[in-house]
Coordinates of C-alpha atoms in Angstrom, one line a residue:
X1 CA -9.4 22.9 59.6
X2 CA -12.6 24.7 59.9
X3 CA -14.4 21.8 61.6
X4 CA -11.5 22.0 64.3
X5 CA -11.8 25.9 64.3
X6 CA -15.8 25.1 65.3
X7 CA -15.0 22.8 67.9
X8 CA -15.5 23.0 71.4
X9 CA -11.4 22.3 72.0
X10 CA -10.9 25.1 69.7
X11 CA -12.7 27.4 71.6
X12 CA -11.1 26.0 75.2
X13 CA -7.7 26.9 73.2
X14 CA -8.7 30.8 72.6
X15 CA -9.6 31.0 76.2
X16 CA -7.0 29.5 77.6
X17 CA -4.6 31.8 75.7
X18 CA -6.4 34.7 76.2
X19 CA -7.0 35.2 73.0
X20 CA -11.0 35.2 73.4
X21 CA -12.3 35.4 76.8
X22 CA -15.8 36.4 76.3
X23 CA -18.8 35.1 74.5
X24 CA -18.6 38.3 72.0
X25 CA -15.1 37.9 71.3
X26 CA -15.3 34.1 70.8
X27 CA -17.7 34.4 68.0
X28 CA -15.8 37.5 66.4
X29 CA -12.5 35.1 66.3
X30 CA -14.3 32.1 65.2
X31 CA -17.1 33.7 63.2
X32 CA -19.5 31.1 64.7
X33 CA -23.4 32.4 65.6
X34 CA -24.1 33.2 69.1
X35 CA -26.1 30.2 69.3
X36 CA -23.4 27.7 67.9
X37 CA -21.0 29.7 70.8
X38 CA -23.2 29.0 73.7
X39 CA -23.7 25.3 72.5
X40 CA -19.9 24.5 72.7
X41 CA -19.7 27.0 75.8
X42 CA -22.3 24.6 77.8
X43 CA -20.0 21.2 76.7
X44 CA -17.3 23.0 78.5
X45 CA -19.3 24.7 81.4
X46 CA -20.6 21.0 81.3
X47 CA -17.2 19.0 81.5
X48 CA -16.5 21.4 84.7
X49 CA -13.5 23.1 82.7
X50 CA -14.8 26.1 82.6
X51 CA -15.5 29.0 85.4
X52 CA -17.1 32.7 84.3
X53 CA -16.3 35.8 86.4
X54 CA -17.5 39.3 85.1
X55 CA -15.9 41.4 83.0
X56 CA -15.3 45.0 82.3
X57 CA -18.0 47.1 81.1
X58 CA -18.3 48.2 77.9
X59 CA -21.3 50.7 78.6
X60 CA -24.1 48.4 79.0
X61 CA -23.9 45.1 81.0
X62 CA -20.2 43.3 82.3
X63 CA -19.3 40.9 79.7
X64 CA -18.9 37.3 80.9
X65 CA -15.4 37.2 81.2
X66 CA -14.9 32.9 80.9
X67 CA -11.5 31.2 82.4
X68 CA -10.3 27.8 82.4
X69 CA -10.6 26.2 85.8
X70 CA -7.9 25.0 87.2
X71 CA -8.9 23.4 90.3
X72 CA -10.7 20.8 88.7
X73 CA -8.0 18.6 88.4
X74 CA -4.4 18.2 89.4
X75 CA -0.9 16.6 88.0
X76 CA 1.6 14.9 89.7
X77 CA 5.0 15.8 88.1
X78 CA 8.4 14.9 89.1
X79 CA 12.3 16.3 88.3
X80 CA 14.7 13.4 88.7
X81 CA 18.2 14.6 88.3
X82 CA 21.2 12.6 89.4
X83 CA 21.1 12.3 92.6
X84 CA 18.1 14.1 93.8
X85 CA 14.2 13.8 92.8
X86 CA 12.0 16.7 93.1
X87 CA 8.3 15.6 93.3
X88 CA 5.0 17.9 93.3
X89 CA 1.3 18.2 92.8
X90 CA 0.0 20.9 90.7
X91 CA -3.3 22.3 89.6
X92 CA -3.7 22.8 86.2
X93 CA -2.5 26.5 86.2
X94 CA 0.9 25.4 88.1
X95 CA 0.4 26.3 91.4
X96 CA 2.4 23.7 93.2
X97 CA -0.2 22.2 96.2
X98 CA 2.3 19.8 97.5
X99 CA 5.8 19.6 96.7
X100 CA 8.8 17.2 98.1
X101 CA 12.7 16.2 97.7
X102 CA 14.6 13.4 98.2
X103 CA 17.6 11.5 97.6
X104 CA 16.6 9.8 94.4
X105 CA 19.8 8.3 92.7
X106 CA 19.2 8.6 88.6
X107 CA 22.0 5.5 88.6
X108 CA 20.0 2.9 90.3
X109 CA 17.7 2.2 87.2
X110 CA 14.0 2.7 86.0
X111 CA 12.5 0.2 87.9
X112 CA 13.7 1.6 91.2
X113 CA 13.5 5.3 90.7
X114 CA 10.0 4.6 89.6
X115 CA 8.7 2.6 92.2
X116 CA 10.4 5.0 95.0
X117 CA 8.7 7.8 92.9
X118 CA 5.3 6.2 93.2
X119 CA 5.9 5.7 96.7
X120 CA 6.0 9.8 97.1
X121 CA 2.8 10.8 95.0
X122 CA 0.2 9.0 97.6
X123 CA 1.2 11.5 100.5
X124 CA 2.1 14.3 98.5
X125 CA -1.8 13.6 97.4
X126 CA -2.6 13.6 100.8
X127 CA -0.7 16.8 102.0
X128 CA -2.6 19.0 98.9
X129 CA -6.1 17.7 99.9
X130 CA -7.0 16.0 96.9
X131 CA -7.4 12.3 95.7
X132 CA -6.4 10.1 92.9
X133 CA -9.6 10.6 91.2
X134 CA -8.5 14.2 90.3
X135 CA -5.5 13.1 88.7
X136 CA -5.4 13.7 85.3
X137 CA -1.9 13.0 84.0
X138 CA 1.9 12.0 85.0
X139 CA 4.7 14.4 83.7
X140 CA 8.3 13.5 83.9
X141 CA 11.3 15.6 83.8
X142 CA 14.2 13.6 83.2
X143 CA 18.3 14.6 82.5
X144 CA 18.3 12.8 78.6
X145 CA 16.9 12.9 75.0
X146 CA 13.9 12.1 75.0
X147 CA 12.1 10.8 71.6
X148 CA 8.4 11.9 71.4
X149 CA 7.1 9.5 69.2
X150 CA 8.0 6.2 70.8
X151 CA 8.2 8.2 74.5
X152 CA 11.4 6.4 75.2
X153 CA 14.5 8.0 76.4
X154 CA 17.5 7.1 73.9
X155 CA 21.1 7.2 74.9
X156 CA 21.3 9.5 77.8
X157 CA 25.0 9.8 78.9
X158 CA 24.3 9.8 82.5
X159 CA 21.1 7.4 83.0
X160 CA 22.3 3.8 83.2
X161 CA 19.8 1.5 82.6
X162 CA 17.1 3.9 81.2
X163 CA 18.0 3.6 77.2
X164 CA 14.6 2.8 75.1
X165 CA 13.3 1.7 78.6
X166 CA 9.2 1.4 78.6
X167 CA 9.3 4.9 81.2
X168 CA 5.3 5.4 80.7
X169 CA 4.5 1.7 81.4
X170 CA 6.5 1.4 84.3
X171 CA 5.5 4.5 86.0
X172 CA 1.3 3.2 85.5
X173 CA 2.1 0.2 87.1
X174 CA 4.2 1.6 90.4
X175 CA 1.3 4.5 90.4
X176 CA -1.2 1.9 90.6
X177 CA 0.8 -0.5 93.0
X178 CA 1.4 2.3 95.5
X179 CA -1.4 5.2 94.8
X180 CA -4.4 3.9 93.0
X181 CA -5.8 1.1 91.1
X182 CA -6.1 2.5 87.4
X183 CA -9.6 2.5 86.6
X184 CA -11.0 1.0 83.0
X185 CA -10.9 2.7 80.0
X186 CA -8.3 5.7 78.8
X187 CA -4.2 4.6 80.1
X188 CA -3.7 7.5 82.6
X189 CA -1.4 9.7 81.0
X190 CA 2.6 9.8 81.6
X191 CA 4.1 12.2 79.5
X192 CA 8.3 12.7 79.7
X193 CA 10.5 15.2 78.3
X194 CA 14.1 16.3 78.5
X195 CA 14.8 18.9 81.6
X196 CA 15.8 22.1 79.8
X197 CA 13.2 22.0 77.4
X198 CA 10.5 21.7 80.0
X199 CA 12.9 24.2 81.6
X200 CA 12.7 26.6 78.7
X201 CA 8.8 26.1 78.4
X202 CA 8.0 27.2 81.6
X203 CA 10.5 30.1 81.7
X204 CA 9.0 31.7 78.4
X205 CA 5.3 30.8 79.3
X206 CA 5.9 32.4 82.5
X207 CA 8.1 35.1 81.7
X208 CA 8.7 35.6 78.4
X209 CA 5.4 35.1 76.5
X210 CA 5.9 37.2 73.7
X211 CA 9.7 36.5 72.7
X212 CA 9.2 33.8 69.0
X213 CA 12.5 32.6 69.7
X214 CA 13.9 31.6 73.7
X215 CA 17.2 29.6 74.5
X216 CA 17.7 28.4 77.8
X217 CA 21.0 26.6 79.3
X218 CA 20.9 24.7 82.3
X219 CA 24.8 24.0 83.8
X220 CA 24.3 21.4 86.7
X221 CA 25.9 18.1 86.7
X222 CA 25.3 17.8 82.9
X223 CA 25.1 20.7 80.0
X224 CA 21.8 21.1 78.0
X225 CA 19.8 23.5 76.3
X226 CA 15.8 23.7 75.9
X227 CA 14.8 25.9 72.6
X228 CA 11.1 27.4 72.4
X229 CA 10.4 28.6 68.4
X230 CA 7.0 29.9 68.4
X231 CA 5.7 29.3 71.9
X232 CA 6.8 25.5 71.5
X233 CA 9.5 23.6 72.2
X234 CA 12.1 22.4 69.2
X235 CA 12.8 19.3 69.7
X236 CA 14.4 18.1 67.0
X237 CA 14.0 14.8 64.8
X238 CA 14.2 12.1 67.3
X239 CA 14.8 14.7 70.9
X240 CA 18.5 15.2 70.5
X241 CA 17.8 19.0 69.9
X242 CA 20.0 21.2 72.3
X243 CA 22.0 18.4 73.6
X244 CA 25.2 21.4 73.5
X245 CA 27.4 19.3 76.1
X246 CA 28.9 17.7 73.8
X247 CA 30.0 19.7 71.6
X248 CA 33.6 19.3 71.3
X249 CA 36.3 21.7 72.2
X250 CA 39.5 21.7 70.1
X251 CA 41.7 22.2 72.7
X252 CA 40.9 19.7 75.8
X253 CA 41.1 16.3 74.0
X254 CA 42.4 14.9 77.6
X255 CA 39.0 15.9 79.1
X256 CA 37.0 12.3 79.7
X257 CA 33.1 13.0 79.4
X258 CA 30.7 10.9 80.9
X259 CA 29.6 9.7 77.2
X260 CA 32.8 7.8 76.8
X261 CA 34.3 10.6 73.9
X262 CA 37.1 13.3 75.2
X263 CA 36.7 17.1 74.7
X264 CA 32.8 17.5 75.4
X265 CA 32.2 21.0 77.0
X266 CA 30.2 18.9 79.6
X267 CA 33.6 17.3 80.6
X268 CA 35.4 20.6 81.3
X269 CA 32.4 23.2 82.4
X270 CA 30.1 21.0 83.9
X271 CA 29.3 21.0 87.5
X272 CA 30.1 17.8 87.9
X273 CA 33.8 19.3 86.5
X274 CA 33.8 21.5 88.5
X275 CA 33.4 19.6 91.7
X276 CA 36.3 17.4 90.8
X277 CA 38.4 20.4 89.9
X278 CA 37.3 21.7 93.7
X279 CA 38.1 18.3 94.9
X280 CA 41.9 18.4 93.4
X281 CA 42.0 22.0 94.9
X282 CA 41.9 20.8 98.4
X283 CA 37.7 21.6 98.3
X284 CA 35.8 18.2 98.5
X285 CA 32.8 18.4 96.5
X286 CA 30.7 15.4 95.5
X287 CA 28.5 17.1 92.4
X288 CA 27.0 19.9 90.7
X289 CA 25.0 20.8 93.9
X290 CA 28.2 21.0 95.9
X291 CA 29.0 23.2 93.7
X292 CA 25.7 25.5 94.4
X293 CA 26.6 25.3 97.8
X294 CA 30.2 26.9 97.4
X295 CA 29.0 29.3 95.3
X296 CA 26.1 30.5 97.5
X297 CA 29.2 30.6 100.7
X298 CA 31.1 32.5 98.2
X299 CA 34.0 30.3 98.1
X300 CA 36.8 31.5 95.8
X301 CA 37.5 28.5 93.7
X302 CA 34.3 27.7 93.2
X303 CA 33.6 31.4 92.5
X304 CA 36.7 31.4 90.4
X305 CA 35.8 28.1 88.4
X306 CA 32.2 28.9 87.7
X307 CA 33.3 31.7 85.6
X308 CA 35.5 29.7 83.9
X309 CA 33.0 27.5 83.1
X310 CA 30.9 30.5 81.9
X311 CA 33.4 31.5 79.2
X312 CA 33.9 27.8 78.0
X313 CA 30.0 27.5 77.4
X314 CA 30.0 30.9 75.9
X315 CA 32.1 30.2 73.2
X316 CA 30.2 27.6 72.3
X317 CA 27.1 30.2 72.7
X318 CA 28.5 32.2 70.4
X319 CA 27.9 29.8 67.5
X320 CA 24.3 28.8 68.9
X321 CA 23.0 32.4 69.6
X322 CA 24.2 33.3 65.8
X323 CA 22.0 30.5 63.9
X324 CA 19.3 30.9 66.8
X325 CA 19.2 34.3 67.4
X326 CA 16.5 34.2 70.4
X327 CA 15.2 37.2 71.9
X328 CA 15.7 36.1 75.4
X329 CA 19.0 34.0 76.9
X330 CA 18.4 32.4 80.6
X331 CA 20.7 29.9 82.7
X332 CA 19.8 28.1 84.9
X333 CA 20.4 25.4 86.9
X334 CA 23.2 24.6 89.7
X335 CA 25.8 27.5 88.1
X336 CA 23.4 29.4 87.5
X337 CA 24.9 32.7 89.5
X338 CA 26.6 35.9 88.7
X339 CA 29.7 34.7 88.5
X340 CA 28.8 32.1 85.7
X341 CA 26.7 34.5 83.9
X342 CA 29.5 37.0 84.0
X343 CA 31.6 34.8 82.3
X344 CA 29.2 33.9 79.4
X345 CA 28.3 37.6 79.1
X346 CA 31.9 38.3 78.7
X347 CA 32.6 35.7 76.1
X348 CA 29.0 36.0 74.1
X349 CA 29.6 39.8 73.4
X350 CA 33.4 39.8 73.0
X351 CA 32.9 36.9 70.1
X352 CA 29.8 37.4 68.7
X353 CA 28.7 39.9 65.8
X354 CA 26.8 42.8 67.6
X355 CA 24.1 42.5 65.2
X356 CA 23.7 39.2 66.5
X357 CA 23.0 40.5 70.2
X358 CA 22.0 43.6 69.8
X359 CA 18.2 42.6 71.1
X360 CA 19.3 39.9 72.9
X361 CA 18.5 39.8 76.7
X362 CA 20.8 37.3 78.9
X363 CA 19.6 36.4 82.5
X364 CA 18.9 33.6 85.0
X365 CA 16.4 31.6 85.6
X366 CA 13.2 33.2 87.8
X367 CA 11.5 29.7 88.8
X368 CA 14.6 28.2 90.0
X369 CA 14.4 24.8 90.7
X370 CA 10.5 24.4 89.9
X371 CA 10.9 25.4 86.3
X372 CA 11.3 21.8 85.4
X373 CA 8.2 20.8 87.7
X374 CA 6.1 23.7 85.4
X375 CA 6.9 22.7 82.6
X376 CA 6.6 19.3 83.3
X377 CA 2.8 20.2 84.2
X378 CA 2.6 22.3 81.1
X379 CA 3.4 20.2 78.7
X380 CA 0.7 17.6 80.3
X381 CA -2.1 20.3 80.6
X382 CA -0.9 21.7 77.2
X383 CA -1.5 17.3 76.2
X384 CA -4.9 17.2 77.6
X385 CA -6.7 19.9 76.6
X386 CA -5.0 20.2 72.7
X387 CA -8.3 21.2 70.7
X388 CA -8.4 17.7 69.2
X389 CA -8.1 15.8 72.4
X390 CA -10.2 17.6 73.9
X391 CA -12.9 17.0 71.8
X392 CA -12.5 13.4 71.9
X393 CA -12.5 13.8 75.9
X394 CA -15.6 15.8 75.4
X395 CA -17.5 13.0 73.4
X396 CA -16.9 10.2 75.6
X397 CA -18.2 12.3 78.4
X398 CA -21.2 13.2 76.3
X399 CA -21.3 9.0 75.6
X400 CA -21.1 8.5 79.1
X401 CA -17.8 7.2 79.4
X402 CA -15.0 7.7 81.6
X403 CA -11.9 9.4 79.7
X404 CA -9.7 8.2 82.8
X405 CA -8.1 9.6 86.4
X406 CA -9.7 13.0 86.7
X407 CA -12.9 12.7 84.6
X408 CA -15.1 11.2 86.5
X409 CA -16.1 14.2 89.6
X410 CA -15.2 18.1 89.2
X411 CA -17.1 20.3 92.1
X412 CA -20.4 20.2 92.2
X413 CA -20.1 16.4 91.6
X414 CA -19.7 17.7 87.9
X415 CA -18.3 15.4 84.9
X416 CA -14.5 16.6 84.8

């Protein structure tokens, strides 16, 4: 532990949180001499990762005030939801530099989706000005459990086709098919994760920063909830963490969910419910976006309905918010409106103890429908530039080696 808190990657990690930003303050948090400070400072300044602006004075001179850079490299992320795909490039803050949406059909398999995917990032590269030799990772939002340790999706109710499918390997080779040859050395990195939790990571980095315990509930075509503990997301033992969809309700056992079982709250307040509920009422609606779009005209059903749905998934909130107790409760997603969020409210605080949500704060979602594209960045960045992997990026450099897409020029014709 205390080699890792005298690393280089540690002291990226206090600066990045804000936690140090100056050379003063990085040796009173690390306790390291000013010499050993300014060693590990010039790896940094060295790798490109680093930029200095002045800071405010204390008396005598500005302090240094050091930030990570986040032009020297980008990401490509991607949302894919059912029936549209949301693709972007990002610098390593977040700010989106390039952004596009399609028709990308979830249904038609891993192979496909991937390739048309692919097919996307090379203009989207284009369009922000930047190349492939500034990439320096892949992250994937996708609408299923995802299990970190083998990176495969597992069982997703609504991806055909995509169960324990090889998502990383597939997605390097379109990449490099359609974008760029991958060079030698480090596998570019393609990192995937379920859509509320990357949903709930960039909603609490970005909103909430200082709440220990964050629940978020997306209600589009599916039901899901991302959990942040601690500033990171709970996942659970193999990603099946906040899969509250299917949860069953006692009393609609005729209610068919995608998963094959009856009763699943995703069968009965789902937007994909919803639309065929609109459908029967004379309303044709093909899917949770239909949905958005009735709600946003302010059609009565669908204004009607999406409460409805509101007071179904806050019963089941009830239970959730009472062995979570977050600070912070935000929906999002295609319901995501004040008629659905009246109708959790009214269920959540009728139900539940008021002890239980007497600091609790229920909204919507601020970043709409590029929370999943942030956090799909963040959890790459947050990959990268770990203390320990970023020490091991750091020594290659210093060996001479590349460390793969985005290492090998920063400005200045700088080592990235």
């Amino acid at each position: 532990m205390a080699g890792n808190r005298a690393s280089a990657g540690h002291l990226l990690r206090l600066i990045r949180s804000g936690e140090a930003t100056t050379r003063g303050e990085l040796q009173e948090a690390t306790g390291l001499s000013r010499s050993t400070v300014g060693h590990r400072l010039e790896q940094l300044f060295g790798a490109g990762w680093l930029r200095g602006s002045a800071g405010a004075s204390t008396g005598g001179r500005p302090s240094a005030r050091l930030e990570f850079d986040p032009a020297h490299g980008v990401v490509l992320v991607a949302d894919l939801e059912t029936r549209h795909g949301r693709a972007a490039v990002l610098d390593l803050a977040g700010t989106v530099l390039a952004e596009r949406t399609g028709e990308l059909v979830i249904s038609d398999g891993p192979d496909l989706v991937l390739d048309r995917l692919a097919r996307w990032f090379a203009p989207l590269l284009d369009e922000a000005g930047t190349g492939p030799d500034r990439v320096c990772g892949i992250g994937l939002s996708v609408p299923g459990p995802v299990d970190q340790e083998s990176a495969r999706i597992v069982q997703p109710p609504i991806m055909p086709g995509w169960d324990r499918f090889p998502v990383q390997e597939r997605m390097r080779e379109a990449y490099a098919a359609h974008v760029a040859p991958l060079p030698a050395g480090e596998p570019l990195p393609v990192l995937l994760d379920n859509d509320a939790n990357l949903m709930a990571l960039a909603e609490q980095r970005a909103n909430h920063p200082g709440c220990g315990a964050f629940l978020l509930v997306k209600a589009s075509t599916g039901i899901g909830a991302g959990v942040v503990v601690g500033g990171e997301v709970y996942r659970g033992i193999d990603g099946g963490a906040g899969d509250i969809g299917h949860i069953r309700l006692h009393d609609r056992p005729d209610a068919l969910c995608m998963c094959g079982s009856y009763g699943c709250l995703a069968a009965v307040a789902s937007g994909r419910s919803i639309a065929q509920r609109l459908t029967e009422a004379g309303v044709p609606t093909a899917s949770g976006s239909g949905v958005r779009d009735h709600l946003a005209a302010g059609q009565p059903d669908a204004v009607r309905f999406a409460r409805e749905a509101g007071q179904r998934i806050g019963e089941v909130l009830v239970t959730v918010v009472t062995l979570l107790n977050p600070g912070v409760l935000v929906l999002a997603g295609d319901l995501a409106g004040t008629p659905f969020l009246t109708g959790v409210r009214e269920l959540l605080y009728q139900r539940a103890l008021p002890r239980t949500t007497a600091h609790l704060s229920v909204t919507v979602s601020t970043l709409g429908d590029r929370a999943a594209l942030a956090g799909a960045a963040t959890m790459v960045v947050d990959r990268l530039y770990a203390p320990d992997r970023a020490d091991a990026r750091l020594a290659a450099l210093a060996r001479g080696e590349r460390t793969g897409p985005g290492s090998g020029g920063g400005p200045s014709g700088r080592p990235l």
